[in-house]
Coordinates of C-alpha atoms in Angstrom, one line a residue:
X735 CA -132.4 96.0 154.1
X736 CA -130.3 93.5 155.8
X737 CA -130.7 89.8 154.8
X738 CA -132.9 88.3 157.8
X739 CA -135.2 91.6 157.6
X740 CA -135.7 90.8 154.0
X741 CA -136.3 87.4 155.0
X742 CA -139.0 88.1 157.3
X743 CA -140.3 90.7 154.6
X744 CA -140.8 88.2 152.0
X745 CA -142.7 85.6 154.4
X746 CA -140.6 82.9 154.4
X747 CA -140.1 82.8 158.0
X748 CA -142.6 81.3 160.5
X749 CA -140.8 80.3 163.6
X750 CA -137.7 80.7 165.1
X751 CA -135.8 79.6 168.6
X752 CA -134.1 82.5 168.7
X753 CA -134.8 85.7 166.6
X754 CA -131.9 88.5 168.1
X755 CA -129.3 85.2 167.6
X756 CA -130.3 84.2 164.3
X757 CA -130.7 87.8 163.2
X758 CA -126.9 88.2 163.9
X759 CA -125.6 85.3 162.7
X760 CA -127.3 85.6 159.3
X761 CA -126.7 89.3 158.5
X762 CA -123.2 89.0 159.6
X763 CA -122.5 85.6 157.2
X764 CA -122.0 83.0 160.3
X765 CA -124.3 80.8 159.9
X766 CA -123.5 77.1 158.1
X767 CA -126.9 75.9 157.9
X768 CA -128.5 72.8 156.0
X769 CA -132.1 72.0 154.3
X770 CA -132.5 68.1 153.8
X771 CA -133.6 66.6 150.6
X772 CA -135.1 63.1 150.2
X773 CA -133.5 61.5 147.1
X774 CA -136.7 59.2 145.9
X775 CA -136.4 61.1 142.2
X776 CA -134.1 62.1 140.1
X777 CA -135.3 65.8 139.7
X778 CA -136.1 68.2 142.2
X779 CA -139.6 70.5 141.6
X780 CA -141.3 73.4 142.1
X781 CA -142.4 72.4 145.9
X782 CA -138.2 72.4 146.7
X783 CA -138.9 76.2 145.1
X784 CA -138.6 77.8 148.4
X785 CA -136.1 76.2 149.7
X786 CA -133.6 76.6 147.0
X787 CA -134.3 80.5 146.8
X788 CA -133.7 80.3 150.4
X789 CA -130.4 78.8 150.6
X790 CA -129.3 81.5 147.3
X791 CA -130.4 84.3 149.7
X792 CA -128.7 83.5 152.9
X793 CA -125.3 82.4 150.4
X794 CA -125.7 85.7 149.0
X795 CA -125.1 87.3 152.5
X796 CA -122.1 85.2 153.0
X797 CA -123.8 82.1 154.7
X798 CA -122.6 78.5 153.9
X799 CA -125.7 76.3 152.8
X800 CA -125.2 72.3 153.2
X801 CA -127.8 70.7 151.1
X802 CA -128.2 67.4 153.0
X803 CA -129.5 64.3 150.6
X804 CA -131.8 61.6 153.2
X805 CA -129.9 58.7 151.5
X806 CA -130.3 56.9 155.4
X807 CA -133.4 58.2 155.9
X808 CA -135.1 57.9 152.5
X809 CA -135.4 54.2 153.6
X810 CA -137.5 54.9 156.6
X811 CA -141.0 56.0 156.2
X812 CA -141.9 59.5 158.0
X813 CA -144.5 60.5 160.2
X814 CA -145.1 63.6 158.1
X815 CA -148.6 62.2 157.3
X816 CA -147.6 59.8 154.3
X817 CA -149.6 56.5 154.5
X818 CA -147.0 53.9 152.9
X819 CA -143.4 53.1 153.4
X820 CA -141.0 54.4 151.8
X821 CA -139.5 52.2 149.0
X822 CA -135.7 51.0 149.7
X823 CA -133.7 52.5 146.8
X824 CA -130.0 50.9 145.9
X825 CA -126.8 53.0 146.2
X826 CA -126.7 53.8 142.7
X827 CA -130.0 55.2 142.4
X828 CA -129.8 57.4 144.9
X829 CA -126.1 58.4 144.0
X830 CA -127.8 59.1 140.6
X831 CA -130.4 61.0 142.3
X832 CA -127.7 63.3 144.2
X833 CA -126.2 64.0 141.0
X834 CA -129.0 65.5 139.1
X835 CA -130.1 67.4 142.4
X836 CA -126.5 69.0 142.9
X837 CA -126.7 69.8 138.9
X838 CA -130.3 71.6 139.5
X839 CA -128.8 73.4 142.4
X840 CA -126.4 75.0 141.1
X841 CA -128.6 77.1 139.5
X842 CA -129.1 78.5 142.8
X843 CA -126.0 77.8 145.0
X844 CA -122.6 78.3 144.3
X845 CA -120.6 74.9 145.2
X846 CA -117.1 75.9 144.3
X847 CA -113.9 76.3 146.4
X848 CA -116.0 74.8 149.2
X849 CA -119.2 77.5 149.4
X850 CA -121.5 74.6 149.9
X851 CA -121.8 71.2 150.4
X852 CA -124.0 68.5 149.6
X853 CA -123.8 65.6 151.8
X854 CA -125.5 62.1 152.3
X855 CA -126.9 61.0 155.9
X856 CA -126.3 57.9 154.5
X857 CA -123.0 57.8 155.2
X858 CA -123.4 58.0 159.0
X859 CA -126.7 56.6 159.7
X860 CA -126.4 53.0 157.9
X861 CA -123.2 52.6 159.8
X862 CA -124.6 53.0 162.9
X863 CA -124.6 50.3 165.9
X864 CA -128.1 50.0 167.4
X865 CA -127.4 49.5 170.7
X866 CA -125.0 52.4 170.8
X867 CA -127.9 54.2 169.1
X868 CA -129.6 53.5 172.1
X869 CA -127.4 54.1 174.9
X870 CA -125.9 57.6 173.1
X871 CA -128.9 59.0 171.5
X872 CA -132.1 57.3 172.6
X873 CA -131.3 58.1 176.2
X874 CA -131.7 61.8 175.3
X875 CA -135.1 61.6 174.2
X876 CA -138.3 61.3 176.1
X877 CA -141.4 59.2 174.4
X878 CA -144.1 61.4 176.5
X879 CA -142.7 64.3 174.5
X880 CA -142.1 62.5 171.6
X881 CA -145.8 61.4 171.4
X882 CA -146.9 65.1 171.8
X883 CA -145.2 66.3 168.6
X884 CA -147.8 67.1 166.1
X885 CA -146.1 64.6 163.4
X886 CA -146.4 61.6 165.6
X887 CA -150.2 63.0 166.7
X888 CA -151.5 63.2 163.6
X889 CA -149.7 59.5 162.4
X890 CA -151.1 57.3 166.0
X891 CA -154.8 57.8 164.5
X892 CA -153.9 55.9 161.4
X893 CA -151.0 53.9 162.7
X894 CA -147.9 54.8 163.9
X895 CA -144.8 51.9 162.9
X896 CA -141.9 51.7 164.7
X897 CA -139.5 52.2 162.1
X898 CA -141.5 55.8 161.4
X899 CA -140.8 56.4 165.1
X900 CA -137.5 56.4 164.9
X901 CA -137.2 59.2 162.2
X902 CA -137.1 61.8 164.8
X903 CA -134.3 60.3 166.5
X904 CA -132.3 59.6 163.0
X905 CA -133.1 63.1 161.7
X906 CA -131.6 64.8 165.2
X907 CA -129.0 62.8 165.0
X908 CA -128.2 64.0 161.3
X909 CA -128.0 67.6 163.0
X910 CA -125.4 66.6 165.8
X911 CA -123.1 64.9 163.2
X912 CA -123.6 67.8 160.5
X913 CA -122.9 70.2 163.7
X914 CA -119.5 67.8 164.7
X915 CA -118.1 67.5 161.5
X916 CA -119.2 70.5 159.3
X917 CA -119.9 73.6 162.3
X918 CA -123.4 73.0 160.9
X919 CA -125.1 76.1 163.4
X920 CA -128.3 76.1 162.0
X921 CA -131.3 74.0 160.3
X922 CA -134.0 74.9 158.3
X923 CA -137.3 72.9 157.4
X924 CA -140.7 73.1 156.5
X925 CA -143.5 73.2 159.6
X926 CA -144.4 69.8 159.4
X927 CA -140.4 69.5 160.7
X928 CA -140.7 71.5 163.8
X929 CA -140.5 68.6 166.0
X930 CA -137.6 66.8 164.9
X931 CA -135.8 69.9 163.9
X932 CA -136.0 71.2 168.0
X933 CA -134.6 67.9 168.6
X934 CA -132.0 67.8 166.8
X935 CA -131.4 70.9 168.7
X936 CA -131.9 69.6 172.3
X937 CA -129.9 66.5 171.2
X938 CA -126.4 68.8 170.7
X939 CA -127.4 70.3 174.0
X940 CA -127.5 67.0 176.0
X941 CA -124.2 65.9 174.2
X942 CA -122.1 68.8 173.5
X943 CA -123.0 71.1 176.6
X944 CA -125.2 74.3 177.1
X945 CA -122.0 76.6 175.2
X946 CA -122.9 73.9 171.4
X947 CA -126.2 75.1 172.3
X948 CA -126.2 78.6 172.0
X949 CA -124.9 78.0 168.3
X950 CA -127.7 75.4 167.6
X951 CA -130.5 77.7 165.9
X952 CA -133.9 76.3 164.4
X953 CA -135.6 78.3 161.7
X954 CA -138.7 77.2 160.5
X955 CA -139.7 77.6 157.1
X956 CA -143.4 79.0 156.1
X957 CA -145.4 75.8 155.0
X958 CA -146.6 77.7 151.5
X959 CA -143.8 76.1 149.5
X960 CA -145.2 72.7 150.6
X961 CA -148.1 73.5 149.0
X962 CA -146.4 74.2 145.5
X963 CA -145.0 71.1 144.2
X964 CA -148.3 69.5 143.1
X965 CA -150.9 70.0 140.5
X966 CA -153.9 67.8 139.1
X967 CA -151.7 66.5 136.0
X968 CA -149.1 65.5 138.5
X969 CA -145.4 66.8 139.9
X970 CA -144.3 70.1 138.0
X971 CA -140.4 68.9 137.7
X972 CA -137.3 71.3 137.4
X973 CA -135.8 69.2 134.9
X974 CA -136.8 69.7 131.3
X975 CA -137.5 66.4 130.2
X976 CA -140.1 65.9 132.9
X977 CA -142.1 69.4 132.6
X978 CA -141.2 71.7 129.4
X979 CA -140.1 75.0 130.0
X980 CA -143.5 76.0 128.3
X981 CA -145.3 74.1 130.6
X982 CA -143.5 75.6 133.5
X983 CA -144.4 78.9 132.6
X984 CA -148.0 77.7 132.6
X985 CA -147.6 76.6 135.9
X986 CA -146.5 80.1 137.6
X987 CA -148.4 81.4 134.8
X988 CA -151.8 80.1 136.2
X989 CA -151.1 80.8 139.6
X990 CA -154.5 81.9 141.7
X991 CA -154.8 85.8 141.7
X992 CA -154.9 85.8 145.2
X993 CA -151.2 83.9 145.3
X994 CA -149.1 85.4 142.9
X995 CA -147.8 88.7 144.8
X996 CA -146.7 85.9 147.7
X997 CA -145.0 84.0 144.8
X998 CA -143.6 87.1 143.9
X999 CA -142.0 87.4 147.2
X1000 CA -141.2 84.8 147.7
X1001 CA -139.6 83.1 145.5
X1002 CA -138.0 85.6 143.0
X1003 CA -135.2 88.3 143.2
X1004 CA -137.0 91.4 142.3
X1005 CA -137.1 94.4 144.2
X1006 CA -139.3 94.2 147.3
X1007 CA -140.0 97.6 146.4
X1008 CA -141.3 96.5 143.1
X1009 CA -143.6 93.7 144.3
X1010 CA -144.8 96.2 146.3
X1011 CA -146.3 98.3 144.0
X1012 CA -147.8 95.5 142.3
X1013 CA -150.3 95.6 145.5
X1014 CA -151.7 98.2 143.3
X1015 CA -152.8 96.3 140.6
X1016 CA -156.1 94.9 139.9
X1017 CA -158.3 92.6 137.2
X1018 CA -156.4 92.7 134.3
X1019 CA -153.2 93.7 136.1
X1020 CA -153.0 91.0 137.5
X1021 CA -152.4 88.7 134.8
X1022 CA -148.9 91.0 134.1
X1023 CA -147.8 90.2 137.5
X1024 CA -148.5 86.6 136.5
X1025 CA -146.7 87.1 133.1
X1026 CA -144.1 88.7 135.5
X1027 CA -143.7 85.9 138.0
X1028 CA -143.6 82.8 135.1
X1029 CA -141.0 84.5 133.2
X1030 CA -138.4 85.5 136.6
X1031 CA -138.9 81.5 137.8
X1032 CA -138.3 80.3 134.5
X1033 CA -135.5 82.6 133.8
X1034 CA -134.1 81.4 136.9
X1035 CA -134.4 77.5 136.3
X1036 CA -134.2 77.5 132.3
X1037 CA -132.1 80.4 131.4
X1038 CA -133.3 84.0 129.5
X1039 CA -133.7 82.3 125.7
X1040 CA -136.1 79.5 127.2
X1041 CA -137.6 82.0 129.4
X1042 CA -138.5 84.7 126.6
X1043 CA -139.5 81.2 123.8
X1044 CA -142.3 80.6 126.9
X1045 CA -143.6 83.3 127.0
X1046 CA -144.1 84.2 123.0
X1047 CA -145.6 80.8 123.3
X1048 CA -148.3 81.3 125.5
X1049 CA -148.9 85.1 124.1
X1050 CA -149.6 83.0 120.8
X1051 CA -151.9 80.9 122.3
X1052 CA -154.0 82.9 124.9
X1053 CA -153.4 86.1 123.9
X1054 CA -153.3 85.6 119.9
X1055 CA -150.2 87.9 119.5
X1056 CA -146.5 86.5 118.1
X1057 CA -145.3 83.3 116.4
X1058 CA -146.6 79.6 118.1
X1059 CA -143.2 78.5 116.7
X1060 CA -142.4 78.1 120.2
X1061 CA -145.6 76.1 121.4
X1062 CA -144.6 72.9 122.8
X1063 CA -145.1 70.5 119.9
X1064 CA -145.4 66.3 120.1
X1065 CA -144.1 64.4 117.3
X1066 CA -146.2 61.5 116.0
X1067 CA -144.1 58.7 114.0
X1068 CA -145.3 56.5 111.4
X1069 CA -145.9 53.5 113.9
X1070 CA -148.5 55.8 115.6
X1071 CA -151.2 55.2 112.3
X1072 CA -153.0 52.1 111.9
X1073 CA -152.7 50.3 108.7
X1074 CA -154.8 52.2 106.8
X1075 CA -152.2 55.4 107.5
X1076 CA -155.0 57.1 109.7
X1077 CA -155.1 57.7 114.1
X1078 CA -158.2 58.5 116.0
X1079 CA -158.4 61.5 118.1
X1080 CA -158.2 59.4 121.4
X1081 CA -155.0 58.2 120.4
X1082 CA -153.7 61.6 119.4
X1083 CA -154.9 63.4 122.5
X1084 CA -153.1 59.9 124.9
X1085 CA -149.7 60.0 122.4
X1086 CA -149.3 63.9 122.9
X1087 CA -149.3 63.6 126.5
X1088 CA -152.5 65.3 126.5
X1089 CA -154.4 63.1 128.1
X1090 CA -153.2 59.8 129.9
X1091 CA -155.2 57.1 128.9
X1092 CA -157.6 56.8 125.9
X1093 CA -160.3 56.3 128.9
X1094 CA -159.4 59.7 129.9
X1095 CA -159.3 61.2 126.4
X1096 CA -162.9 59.8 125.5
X1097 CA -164.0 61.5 128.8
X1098 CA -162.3 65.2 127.6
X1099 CA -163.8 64.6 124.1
X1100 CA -167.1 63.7 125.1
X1101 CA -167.4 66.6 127.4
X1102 CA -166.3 69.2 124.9
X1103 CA -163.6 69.9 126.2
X1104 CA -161.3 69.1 123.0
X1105 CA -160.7 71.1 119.9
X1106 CA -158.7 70.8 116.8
X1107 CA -157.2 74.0 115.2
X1108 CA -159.5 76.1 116.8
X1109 CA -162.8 73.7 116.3
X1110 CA -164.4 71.7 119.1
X1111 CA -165.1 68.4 118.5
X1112 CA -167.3 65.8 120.5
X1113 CA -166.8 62.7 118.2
X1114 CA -164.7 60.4 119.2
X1115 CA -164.3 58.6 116.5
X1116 CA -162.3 61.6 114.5
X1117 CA -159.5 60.1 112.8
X1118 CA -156.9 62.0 110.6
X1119 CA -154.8 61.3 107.9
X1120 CA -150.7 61.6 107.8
X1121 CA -151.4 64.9 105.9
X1122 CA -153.1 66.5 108.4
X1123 CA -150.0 66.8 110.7
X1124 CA -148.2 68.3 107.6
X1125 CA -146.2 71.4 107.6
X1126 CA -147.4 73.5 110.7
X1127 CA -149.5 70.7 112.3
X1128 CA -152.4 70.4 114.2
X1129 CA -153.1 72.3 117.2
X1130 CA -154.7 70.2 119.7
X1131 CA -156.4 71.5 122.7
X1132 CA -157.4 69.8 125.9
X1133 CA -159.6 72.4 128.8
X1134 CA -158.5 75.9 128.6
X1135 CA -154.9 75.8 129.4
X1136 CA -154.0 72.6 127.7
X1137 CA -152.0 72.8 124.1
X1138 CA -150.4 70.7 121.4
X1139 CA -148.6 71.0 118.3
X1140 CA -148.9 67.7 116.4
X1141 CA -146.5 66.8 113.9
X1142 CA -145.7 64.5 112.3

């Protein structure tokens, strides 16, 4: 199966300006095409997911990916349904930002000998002139149509600034130089891009002539990976400092049954021929597609050892089979017991990262919803002495999916 067929096989595309074009210019390695990244963190996570496997699979069929950093735009709040500006970050953090992104990446795309770029907008877009903005680039757009897009829609209900009206003109105008300077053909974004994305598109049209435009193409990705950078406890990062690789094998892990074949698809490398017979499985099944799905993602972010210590870990814990050796495991020091050398289970369950706050802790304990090494508890005035975190520790529990080896 040729690349864009496998594309469209996996669902990751939703729309496109023109399928025969694109088709060609994919399967045949032509295309240079970018995926913009806004800079406000210093890791990427899970919801960037689809787009990195993206930009692996069209590299893989001899495609140049430009991953394109919105150091200009980052400054500018979006009309992509956010409510607040956007905090104005210095240089250096987002310099600092780029470089753990690019490290992340390279997991996925190959940036030697010039197979891919990564490249700031902020280099063109805070140089820019406004009144030449204007006359060069504003021109070129019309504010009925503008006002139609769906973004902009959605925003004039809640209130629509004109610094967040401006994004579609900055992020079109990020396509034209990308398109000038790189032979950027082709843009891909999630659906709540569409909009700016065809006018970045109509923009090299009006500049550069009807011939630039038949090598402007607009894929759209399918909005599903939006949907995946997000949980109750907060962002599932890709760097291990911010979410263990235990805890994201959990995540994939605990994906809904009725997600994880389309997570399979995706968003890993197997066989499309393998996924499908997983549409076989049922009940119990299920959870080995899930065990299946954790371990490729993790693999694929961590590396095979991490990977394969994950997954013993959570056989230990759910399944009661293996070692916990490789549970994730909290450290208490000395400082963390009162004078009398004991710590109640509030401040175990806050200090392990189990629970945020000791408001939030009280809440799980009183609830039931805690247990020590195996035991629910609802009294939260349980302390425990240095000895208790001794040799193994204490396996804390928080819900059903929550686990923590205290030591000490």
């Amino acid at each position: 199966m040729q690349c864009y067929d496998e594309l469209v096989a996996r669902g990751l595309i939703a729309q496109v300006t023109n399928e025969e074009e694109i088709r060609e210019m994919v399967n045949n390695g032509k295309a240079t095409f970018y995926i913009g990244f806004d800079p406000t963190a210093d890791s990427l996570h899970v919801g960037h997911f689809m787009a990195l496997c993206l930009m692996k699979r069209l590299q893989m069929a001899g495609n140049k990916p430009i991953a394109l950093i919105g150091g200009g735009t980052g400054m500018v709040g979006d009309p992509s349904g956010r409510t607040d500006m956007r905090q104005v970050m210095t240089e250096e953090t987002i310099q600092h930002n780029c470089e753990c992104f690019k490290k992340q990446m390279s997991k996925f795309i190959d940036f030697s000998e010039g197979k891919a770029l990564m490249v700031n907008n902020a280099d063109w877009l805070l140089k820019l002139n406004y009144v030449e903005l204007l006359r060069e680039v504003g021109s070129c757009f019309s504010v009925n149509n503008m006002l139609r897009a769906e973004c902009y829609k959605q925003r004039m209900e809640k209130g629509l600034s004109f610094l967040e009206f401006n994004y579609m003109i900055m992020q079109s105008y990020d396509f034209y130089v990308l398109f000038q300077k790189y032979g950027c053909n082709m843009q891909f974004g999630g659906d709540d891009q569409w909009s700016n994305m065809l006018g970045g598109t109509e923009l090299i049209r009006r500049k550069l002539g009807k011939d630039a435009h038949a090598m402007t193409i607009t894929l759209l990705l399918n909005s599903e990976g939006k949907k995946m950078g997000k949980t109750q406890s907060g962002a599932v990062w890709l760097d291990p400092e911010k979410t263990s690789p235990f805890d994201f094998y959990q995540y994939w892990r605990n994906v809904a049954d009725a997600d994880v074949l389309r997570c399979l698809r995706m968003l890993t490398f197997l066989p499309l021929e393998q996924i499908d017979e997983m549409d076989k499985w049922e009940g119990s099944q299920l959870n080995n597609a899930k065990e299946i799905l954790a371990f490729e993602l993790t693999k694929l972010i961590h590396g095979q050892e991490e990977a394969k210590k994950a997954e013993e870990a959570s056989r230990a814990l759910f399944q009661g089979q293996g070692s916990l050796e490789n549970m994730p495991t909290h450290q208490l020091n000395q400082e963390d017991f009162n004078e009398e050398g004991v710590i109640d289970i509030l401040a175990v369950l806050q200090k392990s990262g189990l629970a945020p706050s000791r408001a939030e802790a009280r809440r799980n304990v009183e609830q039931g919803g805690v247990s020590i090494n195996g035991e629910q508890t609802k009294d939260i005035k349980k302390a425990f002495e240095k000895e208790a975190f001794m040799g193994d520790g204490m396996i804390v529990k928080r819900g059903k999916k929550n686990f923590m080896k205290v030591t000490l």
